Short mmCIF file of C-alpha atoms in Angstrom, two decimals:
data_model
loop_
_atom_site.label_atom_id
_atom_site.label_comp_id
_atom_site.label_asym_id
_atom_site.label_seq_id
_atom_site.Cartn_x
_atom_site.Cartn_y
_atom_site.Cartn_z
CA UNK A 1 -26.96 -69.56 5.57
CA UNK A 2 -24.85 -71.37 3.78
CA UNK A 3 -24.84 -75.25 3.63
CA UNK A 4 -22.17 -77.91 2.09
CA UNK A 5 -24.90 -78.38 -0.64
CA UNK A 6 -24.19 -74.42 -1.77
CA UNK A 7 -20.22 -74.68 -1.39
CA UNK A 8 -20.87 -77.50 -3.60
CA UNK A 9 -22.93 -75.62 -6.22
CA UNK A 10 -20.33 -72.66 -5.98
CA UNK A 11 -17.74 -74.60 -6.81
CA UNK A 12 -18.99 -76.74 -9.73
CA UNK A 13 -21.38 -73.92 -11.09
CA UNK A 14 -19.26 -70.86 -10.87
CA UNK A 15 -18.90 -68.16 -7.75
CA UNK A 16 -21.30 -65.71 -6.49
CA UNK A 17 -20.38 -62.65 -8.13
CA UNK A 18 -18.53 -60.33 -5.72
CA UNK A 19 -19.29 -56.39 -5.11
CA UNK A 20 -16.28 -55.30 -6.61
CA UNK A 21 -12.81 -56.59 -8.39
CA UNK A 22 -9.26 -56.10 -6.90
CA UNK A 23 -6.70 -56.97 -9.34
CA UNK A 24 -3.08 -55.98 -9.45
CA UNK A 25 0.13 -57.56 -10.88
CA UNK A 26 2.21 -60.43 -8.75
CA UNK A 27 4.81 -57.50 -8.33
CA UNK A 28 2.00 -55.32 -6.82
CA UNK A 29 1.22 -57.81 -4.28
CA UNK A 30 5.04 -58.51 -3.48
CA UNK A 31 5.32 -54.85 -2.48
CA UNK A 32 1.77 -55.15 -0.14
CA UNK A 33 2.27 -58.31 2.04
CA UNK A 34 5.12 -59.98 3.23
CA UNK A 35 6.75 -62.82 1.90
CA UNK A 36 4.79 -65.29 3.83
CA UNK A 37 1.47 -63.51 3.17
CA UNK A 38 2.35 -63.50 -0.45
CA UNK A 39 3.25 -67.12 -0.16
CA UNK A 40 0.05 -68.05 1.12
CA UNK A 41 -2.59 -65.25 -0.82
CA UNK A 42 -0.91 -65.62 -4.06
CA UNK A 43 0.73 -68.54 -4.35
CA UNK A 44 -1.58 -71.07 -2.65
CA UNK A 45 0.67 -72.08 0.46
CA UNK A 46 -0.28 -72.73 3.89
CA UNK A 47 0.83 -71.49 7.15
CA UNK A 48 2.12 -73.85 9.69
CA UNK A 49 -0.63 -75.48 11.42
CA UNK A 50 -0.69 -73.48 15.34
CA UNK A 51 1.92 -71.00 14.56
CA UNK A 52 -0.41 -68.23 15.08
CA UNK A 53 -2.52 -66.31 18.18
CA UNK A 54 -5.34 -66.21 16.17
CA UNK A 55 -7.01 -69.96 16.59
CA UNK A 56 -7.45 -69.05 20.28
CA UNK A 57 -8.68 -65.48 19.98
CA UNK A 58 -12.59 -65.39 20.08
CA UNK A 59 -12.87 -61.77 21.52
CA UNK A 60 -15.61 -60.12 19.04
CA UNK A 61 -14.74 -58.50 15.94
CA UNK A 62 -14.59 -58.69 11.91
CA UNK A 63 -11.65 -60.55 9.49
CA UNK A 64 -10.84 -58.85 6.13
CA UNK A 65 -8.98 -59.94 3.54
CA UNK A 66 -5.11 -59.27 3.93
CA UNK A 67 -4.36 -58.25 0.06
CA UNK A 68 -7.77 -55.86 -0.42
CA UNK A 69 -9.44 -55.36 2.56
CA UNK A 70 -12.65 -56.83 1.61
CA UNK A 71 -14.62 -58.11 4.62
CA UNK A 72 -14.94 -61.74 5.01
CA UNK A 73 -15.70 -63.33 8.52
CA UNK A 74 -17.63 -62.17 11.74
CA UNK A 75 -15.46 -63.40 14.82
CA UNK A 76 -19.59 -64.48 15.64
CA UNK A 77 -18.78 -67.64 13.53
CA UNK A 78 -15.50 -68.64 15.00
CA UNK A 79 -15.07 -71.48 16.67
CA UNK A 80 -12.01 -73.96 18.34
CA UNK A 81 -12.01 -76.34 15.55
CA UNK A 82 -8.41 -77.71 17.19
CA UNK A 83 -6.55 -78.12 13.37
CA UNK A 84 -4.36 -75.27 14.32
CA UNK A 85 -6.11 -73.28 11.69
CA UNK A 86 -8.66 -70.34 12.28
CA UNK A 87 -11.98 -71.78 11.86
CA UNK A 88 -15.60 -70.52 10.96
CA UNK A 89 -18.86 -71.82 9.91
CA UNK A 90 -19.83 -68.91 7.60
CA UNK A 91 -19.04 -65.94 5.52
CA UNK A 92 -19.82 -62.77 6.25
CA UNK A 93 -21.67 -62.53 2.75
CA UNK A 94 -22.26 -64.95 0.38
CA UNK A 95 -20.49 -63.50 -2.33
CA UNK A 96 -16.93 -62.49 -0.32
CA UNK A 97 -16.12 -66.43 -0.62
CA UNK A 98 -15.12 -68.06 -4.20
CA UNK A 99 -15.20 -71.38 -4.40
CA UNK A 100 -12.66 -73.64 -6.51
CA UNK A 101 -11.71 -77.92 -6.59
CA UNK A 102 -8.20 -78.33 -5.16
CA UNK A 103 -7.67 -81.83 -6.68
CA UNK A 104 -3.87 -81.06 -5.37
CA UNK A 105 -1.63 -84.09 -2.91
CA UNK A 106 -3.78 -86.55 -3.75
CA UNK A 107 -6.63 -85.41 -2.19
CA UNK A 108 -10.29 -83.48 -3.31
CA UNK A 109 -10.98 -80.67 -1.31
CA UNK A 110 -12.90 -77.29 -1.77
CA UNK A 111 -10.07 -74.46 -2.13
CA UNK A 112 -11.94 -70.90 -0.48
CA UNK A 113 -10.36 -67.32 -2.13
CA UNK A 114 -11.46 -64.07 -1.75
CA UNK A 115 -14.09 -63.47 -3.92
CA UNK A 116 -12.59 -59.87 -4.60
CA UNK A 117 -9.27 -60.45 -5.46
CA UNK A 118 -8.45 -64.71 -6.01
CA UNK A 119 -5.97 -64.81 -2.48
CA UNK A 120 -5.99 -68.19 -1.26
CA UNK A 121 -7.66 -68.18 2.20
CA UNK A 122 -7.70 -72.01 3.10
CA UNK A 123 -10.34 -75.05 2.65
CA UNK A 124 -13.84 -75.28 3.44
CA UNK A 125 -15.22 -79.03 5.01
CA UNK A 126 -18.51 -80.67 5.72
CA UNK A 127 -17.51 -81.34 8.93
CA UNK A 128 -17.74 -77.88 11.30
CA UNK A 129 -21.05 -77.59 13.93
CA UNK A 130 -24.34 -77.24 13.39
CA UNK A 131 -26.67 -75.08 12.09
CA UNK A 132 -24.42 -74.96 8.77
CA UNK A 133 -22.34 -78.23 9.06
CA UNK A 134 -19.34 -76.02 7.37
CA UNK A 135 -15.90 -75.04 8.55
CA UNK A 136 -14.07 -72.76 6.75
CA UNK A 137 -10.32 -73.80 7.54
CA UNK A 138 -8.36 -70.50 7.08
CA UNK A 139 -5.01 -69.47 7.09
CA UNK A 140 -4.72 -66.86 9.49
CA UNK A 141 -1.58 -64.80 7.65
CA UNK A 142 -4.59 -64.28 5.22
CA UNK A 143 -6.72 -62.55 7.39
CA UNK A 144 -6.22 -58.86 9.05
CA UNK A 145 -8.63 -57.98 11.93
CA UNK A 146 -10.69 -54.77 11.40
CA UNK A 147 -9.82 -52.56 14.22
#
């Protein structure tokens, strides 16, 4: 399981190192997702907060990542966080999360990518339930459900 005192490690020590690499060029990516998606995955935006389904959807299942498919969170670890954001407490591996500062608006938080192929998922905070303490604040135009 992994604890703030691991994100923290990740992020100032370097990432797990993932299963595989997906890397393509930014014109690759414009032709996979949409322009939101690539907004978001590539370019570090965020979605606005409750615009989608998928913060109240808790039926069971598995999240991959939007740009490569790589599997990332177990619909086990979801939970009503009420940002407006999808929220979990863990990874479905420890190496499909990369961990990077975000010293961005004024503000130091933990930026979360795919460990696969660098999109920008969302944040990660001390401040999710118990066991793990974690919450893993992710954009949901990031995330695909595996069917």
């Amino acid at each position: 399981m992994i604890k703030w005192a691991d994100v923290i490690h990740f992020t100032n020590k370097g990432n797990p190192t993932p299963d595989k690499r997906v890397e393509k060029t930014e014109e690759e990516w414009k032709q996979l997702l949409t322009p939101e998606e690539y907004q978001v995955t590539r370019l570090k935006g965020t979605e606005r907060s409750f615009s989608s389904e998928l913060c109240s959807l808790f039926d069971p299942g598995i999240y991959e990542c939007k740009c490569c498919g790589t599997l990332l969170f177990d619909a086990s670890e979801k939970f009503e966080s009420g940002t407006g954001w999808p929220s979990f407490t863990q990874p479905i591996k420890e190496n499909a999360i990369g961990y990077h500062a975000d010293k961005s608006y004024g503000m130091i938080r933990v930026e979360v990518v795919c460990n696969t192929c660098d999109a920008h998922l969302g944040h990660v905070f001390p401040d999710g339930p118990q066991p793990s303490g974690l919450r893993y604040c992710i954009n949901a135009v990031s995330l695909s459900k595996v069917k």
